[in-house]
Coordinates of C-alpha atoms in Angstrom, one line a residue:
X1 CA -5.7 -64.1 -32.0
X2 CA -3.1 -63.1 -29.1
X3 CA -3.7 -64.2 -25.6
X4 CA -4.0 -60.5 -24.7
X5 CA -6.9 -60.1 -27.0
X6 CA -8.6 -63.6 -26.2
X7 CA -8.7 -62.2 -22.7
X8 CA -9.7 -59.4 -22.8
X9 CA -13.8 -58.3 -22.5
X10 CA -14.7 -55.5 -24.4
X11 CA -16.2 -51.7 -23.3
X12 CA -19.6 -51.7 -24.4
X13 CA -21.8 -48.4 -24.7
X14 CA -25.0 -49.8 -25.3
X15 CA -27.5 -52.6 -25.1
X16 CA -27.6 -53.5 -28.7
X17 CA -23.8 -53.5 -29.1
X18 CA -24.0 -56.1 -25.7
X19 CA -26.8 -58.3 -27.1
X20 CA -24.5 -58.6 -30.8
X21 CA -21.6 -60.0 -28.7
X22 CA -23.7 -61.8 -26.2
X23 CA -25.1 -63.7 -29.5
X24 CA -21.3 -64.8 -30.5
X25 CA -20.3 -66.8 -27.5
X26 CA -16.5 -67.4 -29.4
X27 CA -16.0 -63.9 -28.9
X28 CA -16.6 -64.7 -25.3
X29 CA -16.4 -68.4 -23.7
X30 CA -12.5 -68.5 -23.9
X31 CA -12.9 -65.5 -21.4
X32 CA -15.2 -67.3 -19.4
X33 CA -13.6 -70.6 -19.0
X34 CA -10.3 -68.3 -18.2
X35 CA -12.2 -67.1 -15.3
X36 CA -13.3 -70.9 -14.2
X37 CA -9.8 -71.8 -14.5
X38 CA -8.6 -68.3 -12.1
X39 CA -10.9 -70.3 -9.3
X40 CA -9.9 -73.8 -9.7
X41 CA -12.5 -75.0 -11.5
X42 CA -13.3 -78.0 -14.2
X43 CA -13.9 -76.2 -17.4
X44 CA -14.2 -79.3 -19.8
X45 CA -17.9 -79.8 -20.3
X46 CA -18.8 -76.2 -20.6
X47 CA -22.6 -75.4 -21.7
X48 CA -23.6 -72.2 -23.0
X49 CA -27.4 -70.9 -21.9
X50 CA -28.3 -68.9 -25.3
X51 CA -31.6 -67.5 -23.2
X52 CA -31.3 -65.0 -20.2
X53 CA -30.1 -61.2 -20.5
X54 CA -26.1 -62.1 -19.6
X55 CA -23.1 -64.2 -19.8
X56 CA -23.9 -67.5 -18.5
X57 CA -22.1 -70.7 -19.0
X58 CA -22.6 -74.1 -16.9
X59 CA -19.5 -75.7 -15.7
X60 CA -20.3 -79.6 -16.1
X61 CA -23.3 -80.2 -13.6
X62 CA -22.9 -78.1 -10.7
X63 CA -21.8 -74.6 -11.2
X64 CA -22.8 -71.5 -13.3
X65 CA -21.1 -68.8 -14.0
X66 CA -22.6 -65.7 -14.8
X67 CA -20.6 -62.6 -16.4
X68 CA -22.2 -58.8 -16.2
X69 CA -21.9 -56.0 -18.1
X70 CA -21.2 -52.8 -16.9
X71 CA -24.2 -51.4 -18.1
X72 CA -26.3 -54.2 -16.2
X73 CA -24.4 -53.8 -13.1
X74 CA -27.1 -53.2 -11.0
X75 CA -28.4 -56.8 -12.0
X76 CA -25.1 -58.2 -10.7
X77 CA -25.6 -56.3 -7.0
X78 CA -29.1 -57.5 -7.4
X79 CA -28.6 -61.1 -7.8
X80 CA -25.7 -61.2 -5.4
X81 CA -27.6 -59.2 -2.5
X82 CA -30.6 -61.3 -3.2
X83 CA -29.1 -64.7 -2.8
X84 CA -26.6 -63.5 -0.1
X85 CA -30.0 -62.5 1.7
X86 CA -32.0 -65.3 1.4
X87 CA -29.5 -67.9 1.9
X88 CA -30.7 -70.5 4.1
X89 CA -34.1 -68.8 4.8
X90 CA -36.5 -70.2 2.2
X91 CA -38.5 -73.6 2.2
X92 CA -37.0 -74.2 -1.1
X93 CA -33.4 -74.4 -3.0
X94 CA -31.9 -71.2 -4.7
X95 CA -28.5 -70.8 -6.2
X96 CA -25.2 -70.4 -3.4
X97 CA -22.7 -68.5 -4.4
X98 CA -19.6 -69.9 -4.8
X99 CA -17.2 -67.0 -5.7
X100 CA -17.2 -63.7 -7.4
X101 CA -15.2 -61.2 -8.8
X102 CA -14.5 -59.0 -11.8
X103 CA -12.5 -59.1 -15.2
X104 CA -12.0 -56.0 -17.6
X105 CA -15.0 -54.5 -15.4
X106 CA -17.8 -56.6 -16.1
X107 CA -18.7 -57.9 -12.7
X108 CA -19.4 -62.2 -12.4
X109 CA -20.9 -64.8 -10.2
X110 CA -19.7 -68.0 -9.9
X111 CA -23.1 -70.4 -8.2
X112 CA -24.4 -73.2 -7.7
X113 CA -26.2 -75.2 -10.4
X114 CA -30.0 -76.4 -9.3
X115 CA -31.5 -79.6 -9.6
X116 CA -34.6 -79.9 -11.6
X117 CA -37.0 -79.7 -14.6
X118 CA -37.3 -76.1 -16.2
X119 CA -41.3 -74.8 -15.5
X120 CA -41.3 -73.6 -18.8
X121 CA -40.9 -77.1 -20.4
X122 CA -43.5 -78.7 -18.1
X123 CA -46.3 -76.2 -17.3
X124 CA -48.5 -76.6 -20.5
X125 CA -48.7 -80.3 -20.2
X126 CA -50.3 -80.1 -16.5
X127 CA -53.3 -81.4 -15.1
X128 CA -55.8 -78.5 -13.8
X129 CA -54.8 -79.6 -10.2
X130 CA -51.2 -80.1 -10.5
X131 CA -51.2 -76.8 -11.9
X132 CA -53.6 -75.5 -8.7
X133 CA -51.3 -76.8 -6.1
X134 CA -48.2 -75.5 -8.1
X135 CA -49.7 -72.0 -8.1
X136 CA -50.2 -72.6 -4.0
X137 CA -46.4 -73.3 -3.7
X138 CA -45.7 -70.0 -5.6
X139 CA -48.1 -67.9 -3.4
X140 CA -46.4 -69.7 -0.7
X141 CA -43.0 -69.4 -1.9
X142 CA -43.3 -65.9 -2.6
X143 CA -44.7 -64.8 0.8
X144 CA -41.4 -67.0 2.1
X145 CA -39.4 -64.5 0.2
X146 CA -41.0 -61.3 2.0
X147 CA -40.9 -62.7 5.6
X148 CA -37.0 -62.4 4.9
X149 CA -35.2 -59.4 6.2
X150 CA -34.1 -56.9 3.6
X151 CA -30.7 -56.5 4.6
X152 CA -28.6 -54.2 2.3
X153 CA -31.6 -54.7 -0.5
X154 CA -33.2 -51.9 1.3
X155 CA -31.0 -49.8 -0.6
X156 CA -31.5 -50.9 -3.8
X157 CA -32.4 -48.5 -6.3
X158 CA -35.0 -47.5 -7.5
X159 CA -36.6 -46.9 -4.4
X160 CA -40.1 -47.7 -4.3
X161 CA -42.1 -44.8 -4.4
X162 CA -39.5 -43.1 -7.1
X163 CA -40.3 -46.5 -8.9
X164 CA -43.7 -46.1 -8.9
X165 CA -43.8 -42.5 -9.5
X166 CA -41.9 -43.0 -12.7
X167 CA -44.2 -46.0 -13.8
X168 CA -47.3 -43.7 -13.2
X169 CA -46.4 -40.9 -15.0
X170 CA -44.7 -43.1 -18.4
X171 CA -47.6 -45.3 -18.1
X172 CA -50.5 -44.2 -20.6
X173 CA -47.2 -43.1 -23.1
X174 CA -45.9 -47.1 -22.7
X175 CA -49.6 -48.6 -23.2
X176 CA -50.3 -46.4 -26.3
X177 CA -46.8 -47.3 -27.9
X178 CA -47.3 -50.9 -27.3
X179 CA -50.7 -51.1 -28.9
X180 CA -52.9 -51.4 -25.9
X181 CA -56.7 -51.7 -27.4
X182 CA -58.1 -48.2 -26.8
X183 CA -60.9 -49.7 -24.8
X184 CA -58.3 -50.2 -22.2
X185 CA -56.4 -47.3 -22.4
X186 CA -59.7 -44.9 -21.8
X187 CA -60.2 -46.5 -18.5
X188 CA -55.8 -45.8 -17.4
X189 CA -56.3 -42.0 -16.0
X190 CA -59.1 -43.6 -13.8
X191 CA -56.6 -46.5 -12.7
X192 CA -54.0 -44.2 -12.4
X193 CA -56.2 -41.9 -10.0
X194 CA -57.3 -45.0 -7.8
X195 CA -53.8 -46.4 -7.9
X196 CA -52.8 -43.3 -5.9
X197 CA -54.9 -44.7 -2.9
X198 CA -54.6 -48.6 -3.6
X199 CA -51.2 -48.9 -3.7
X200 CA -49.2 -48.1 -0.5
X201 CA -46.1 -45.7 -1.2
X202 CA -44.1 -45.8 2.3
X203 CA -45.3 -48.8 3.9
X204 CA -42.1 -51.4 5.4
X205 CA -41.0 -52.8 1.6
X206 CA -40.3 -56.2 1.5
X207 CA -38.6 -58.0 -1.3
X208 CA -39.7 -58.3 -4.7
X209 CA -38.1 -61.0 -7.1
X210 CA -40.2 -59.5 -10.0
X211 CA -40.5 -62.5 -12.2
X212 CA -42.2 -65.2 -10.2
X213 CA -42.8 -67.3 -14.5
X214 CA -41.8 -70.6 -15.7
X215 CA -38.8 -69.6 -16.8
X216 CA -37.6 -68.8 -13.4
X217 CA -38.0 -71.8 -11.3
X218 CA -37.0 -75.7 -11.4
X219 CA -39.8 -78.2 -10.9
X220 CA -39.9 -82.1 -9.5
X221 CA -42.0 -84.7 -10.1
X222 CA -42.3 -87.7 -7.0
X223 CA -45.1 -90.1 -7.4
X224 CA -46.9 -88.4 -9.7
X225 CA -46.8 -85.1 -8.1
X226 CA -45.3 -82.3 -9.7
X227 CA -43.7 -79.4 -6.8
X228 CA -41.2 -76.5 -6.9
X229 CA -37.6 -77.5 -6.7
X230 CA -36.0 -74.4 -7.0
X231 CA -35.8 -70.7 -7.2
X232 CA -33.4 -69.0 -9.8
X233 CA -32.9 -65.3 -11.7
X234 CA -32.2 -62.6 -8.8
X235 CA -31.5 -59.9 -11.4
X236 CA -34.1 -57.5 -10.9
X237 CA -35.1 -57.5 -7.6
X238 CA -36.9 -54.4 -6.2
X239 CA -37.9 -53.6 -2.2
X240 CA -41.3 -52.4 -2.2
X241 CA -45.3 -53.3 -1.4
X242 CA -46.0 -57.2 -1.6
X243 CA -48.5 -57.3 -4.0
X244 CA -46.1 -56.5 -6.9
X245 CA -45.0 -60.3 -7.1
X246 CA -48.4 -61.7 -7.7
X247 CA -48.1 -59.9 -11.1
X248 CA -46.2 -62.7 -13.3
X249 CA -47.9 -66.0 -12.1
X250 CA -51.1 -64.3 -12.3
X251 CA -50.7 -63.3 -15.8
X252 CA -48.4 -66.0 -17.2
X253 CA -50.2 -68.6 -15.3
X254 CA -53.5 -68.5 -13.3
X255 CA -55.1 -67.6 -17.2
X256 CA -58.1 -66.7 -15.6
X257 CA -59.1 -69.7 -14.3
X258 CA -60.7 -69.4 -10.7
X259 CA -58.9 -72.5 -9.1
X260 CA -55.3 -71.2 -10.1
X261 CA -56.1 -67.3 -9.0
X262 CA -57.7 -69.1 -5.6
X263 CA -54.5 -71.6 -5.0
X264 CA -52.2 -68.5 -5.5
X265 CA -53.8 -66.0 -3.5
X266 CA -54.0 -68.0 -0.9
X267 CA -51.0 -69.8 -0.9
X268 CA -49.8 -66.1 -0.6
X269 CA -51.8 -65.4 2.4
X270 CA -55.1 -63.8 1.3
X271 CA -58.4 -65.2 2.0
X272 CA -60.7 -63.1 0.3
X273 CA -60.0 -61.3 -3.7
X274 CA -62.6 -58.5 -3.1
X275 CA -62.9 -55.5 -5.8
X276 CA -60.3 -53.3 -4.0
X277 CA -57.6 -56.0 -4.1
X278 CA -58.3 -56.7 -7.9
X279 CA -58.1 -52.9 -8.8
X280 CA -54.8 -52.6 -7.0
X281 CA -53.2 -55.8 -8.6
X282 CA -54.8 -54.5 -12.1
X283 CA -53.2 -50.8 -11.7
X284 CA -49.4 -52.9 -10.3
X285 CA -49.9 -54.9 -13.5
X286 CA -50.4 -52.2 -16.2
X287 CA -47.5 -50.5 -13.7
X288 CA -45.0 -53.3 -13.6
X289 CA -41.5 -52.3 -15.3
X290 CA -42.2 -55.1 -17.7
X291 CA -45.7 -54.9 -18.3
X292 CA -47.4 -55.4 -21.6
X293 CA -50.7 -57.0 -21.6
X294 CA -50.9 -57.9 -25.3
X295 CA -47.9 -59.9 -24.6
X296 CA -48.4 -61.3 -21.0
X297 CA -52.0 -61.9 -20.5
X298 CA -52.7 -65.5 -21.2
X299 CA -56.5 -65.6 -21.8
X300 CA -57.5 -66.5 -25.3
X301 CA -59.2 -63.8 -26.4
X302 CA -59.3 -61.5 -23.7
X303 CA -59.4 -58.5 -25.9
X304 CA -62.6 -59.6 -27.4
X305 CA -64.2 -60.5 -23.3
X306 CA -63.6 -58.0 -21.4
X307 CA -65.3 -54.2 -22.8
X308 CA -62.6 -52.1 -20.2
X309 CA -60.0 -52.3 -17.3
X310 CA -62.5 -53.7 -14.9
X311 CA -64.0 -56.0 -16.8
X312 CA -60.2 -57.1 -17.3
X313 CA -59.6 -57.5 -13.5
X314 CA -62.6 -59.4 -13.1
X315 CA -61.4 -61.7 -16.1
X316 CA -58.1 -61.6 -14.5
X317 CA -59.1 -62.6 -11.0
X318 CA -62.1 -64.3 -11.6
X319 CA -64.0 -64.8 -8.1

């Protein structure tokens, strides 16, 4: 292989043909480590992260670097306008950016690496109260993340109401392809039409992370006591109404169970989950951009439980 050809990324047309080459990181890591080495940086204990939707490498134990397609580039001005934009302004760590740039097109972050245990290895072992007050940090966290000032991210595209707009009129075609039980699916035209008035088109957007799961935060246990370390993953982020972020942890995480929905509503700020609040967070669920309840909602069995969509709120949001 010539050095021209070692370093040199490729021109990609199309998610599959980025996935296939994500998959073989020889075709890649020489590239990447090139790029450490541009900035200065230690490239001999290099770690490759096989999950996530990019290029990412650890460089020993305190740097990332993260490589972006062309295709995704609106994940790299996301991350970057997210982290630039909350630096220093949340009660808890997130990455800092250390330098950037871009090779052969494809846009790349070099940050810092966080401390910490990955939620998604420690969540299922929890205690029912650990995993109460953990939910409380998250609503907490994530009302942190909206008292920030939106900076350039109030550009971001889409805008919210085009967002939401889009996700209204796709949404009974997405359900019905992903096998939504038809139960569910007579009840989406009523949703739809409430969803109209629940959920506020032009009100001041805040920011929206997206994916407040596991997978995207770093806990720490002292004394026992398991808390959030750190914040991570700033690839999707949206401007728009608050409630949107309540979507993941209460899918992925509360399960239904009263004590969780109760720790992270209120940790988020609100003190009472009456019937309009659970039919607005039921119609931003079945209109997140990632939403697929067979997949998401962790309730054993809630197909068989719940007879329609509001029975499924109520099973949801229990209280």
């Amino acid at each position: 292989m010539t050095k021209a050809t070692l370093h040199e990324l490729p021109q990609l047309d199309d998610a599959a043909s980025f996935r296939a080459f994500r998959s073989d990181p020889q075709q890649w890591l020489p590239i990447a480590l090139d790029i450490a080495r541009s900035h200065g940086l230690n490239t001999s204990a290099p770690h490759v992260f096989s999950t996530g939707t990019n290029l990412v490498v650890g460089l020993g134990e305190r740097l990332i670097l993260k490589i972006f397609p062309p295709l995704l580039r609106a994940q790299f001005v996301s991350e970057r306008g997210s982290l630039t934009q909350l630096a220093g302004r949340l009660p808890l760590p997130i990455p800092e950016i250390v330098a950037g740039g871009t090779r052969d097109g494809w846009p790349y972050l070099i940050i810092t690496r966080l401390a910490g245990t990955l939620g998604s290895e420690v969540w299922p072992q929890l205690a029912e109260a650990q995993k109460e007050r953990l939910l409380r940090q998250i609503g907490e966290t994530i009302a942190a993340v909206q008292c920030a000032p939106l900076g350039p991210l109030a550009h971001i595209e889409p805008r919210w109401h085009d967002f939401m707009r889009a996700q209204m009129q796709g949404c009974k075609a997405r359900h019905t392809r992903l096998g939504l039980a038809s139960q569910f699916l007579a009840g989406l035209d009523d949703l739809l039409r409430d969803a109209i008035a629940l959920i506020p088109m032009d009100a001041p957007p805040v920011i929206l992370i997206g994916e407040y799961i596991p997978e995207n935060f770093l806990l720490a246990c002292d004394d026992g006591q398991w808390s959030l370390a750190g914040l991570f993953d700033f690839g999707d982020v949206l401007a728009g109404w608050r409630d949107y972020d309540l979507l993941g942890p209460s899918a992925f995480m509360a399960a239904g169970r009263p004590g969780r929905a109760r720790s992270l509503l209120e940790g988020f700020g609100y003190a009472k989950l009456d019937f309009a609040l659970k039919r607005r967070l039921m119609a931003l669920m079945l209109l997140h951009r990632a939403s697929d309840l067979n997949s998401h909602v962790c309730i054993e069995g809630w197909q068989e439980q719940a007879r329609d969509l509001i029975e499924l709120q109520e099973l949801i949001w229990p209280g």
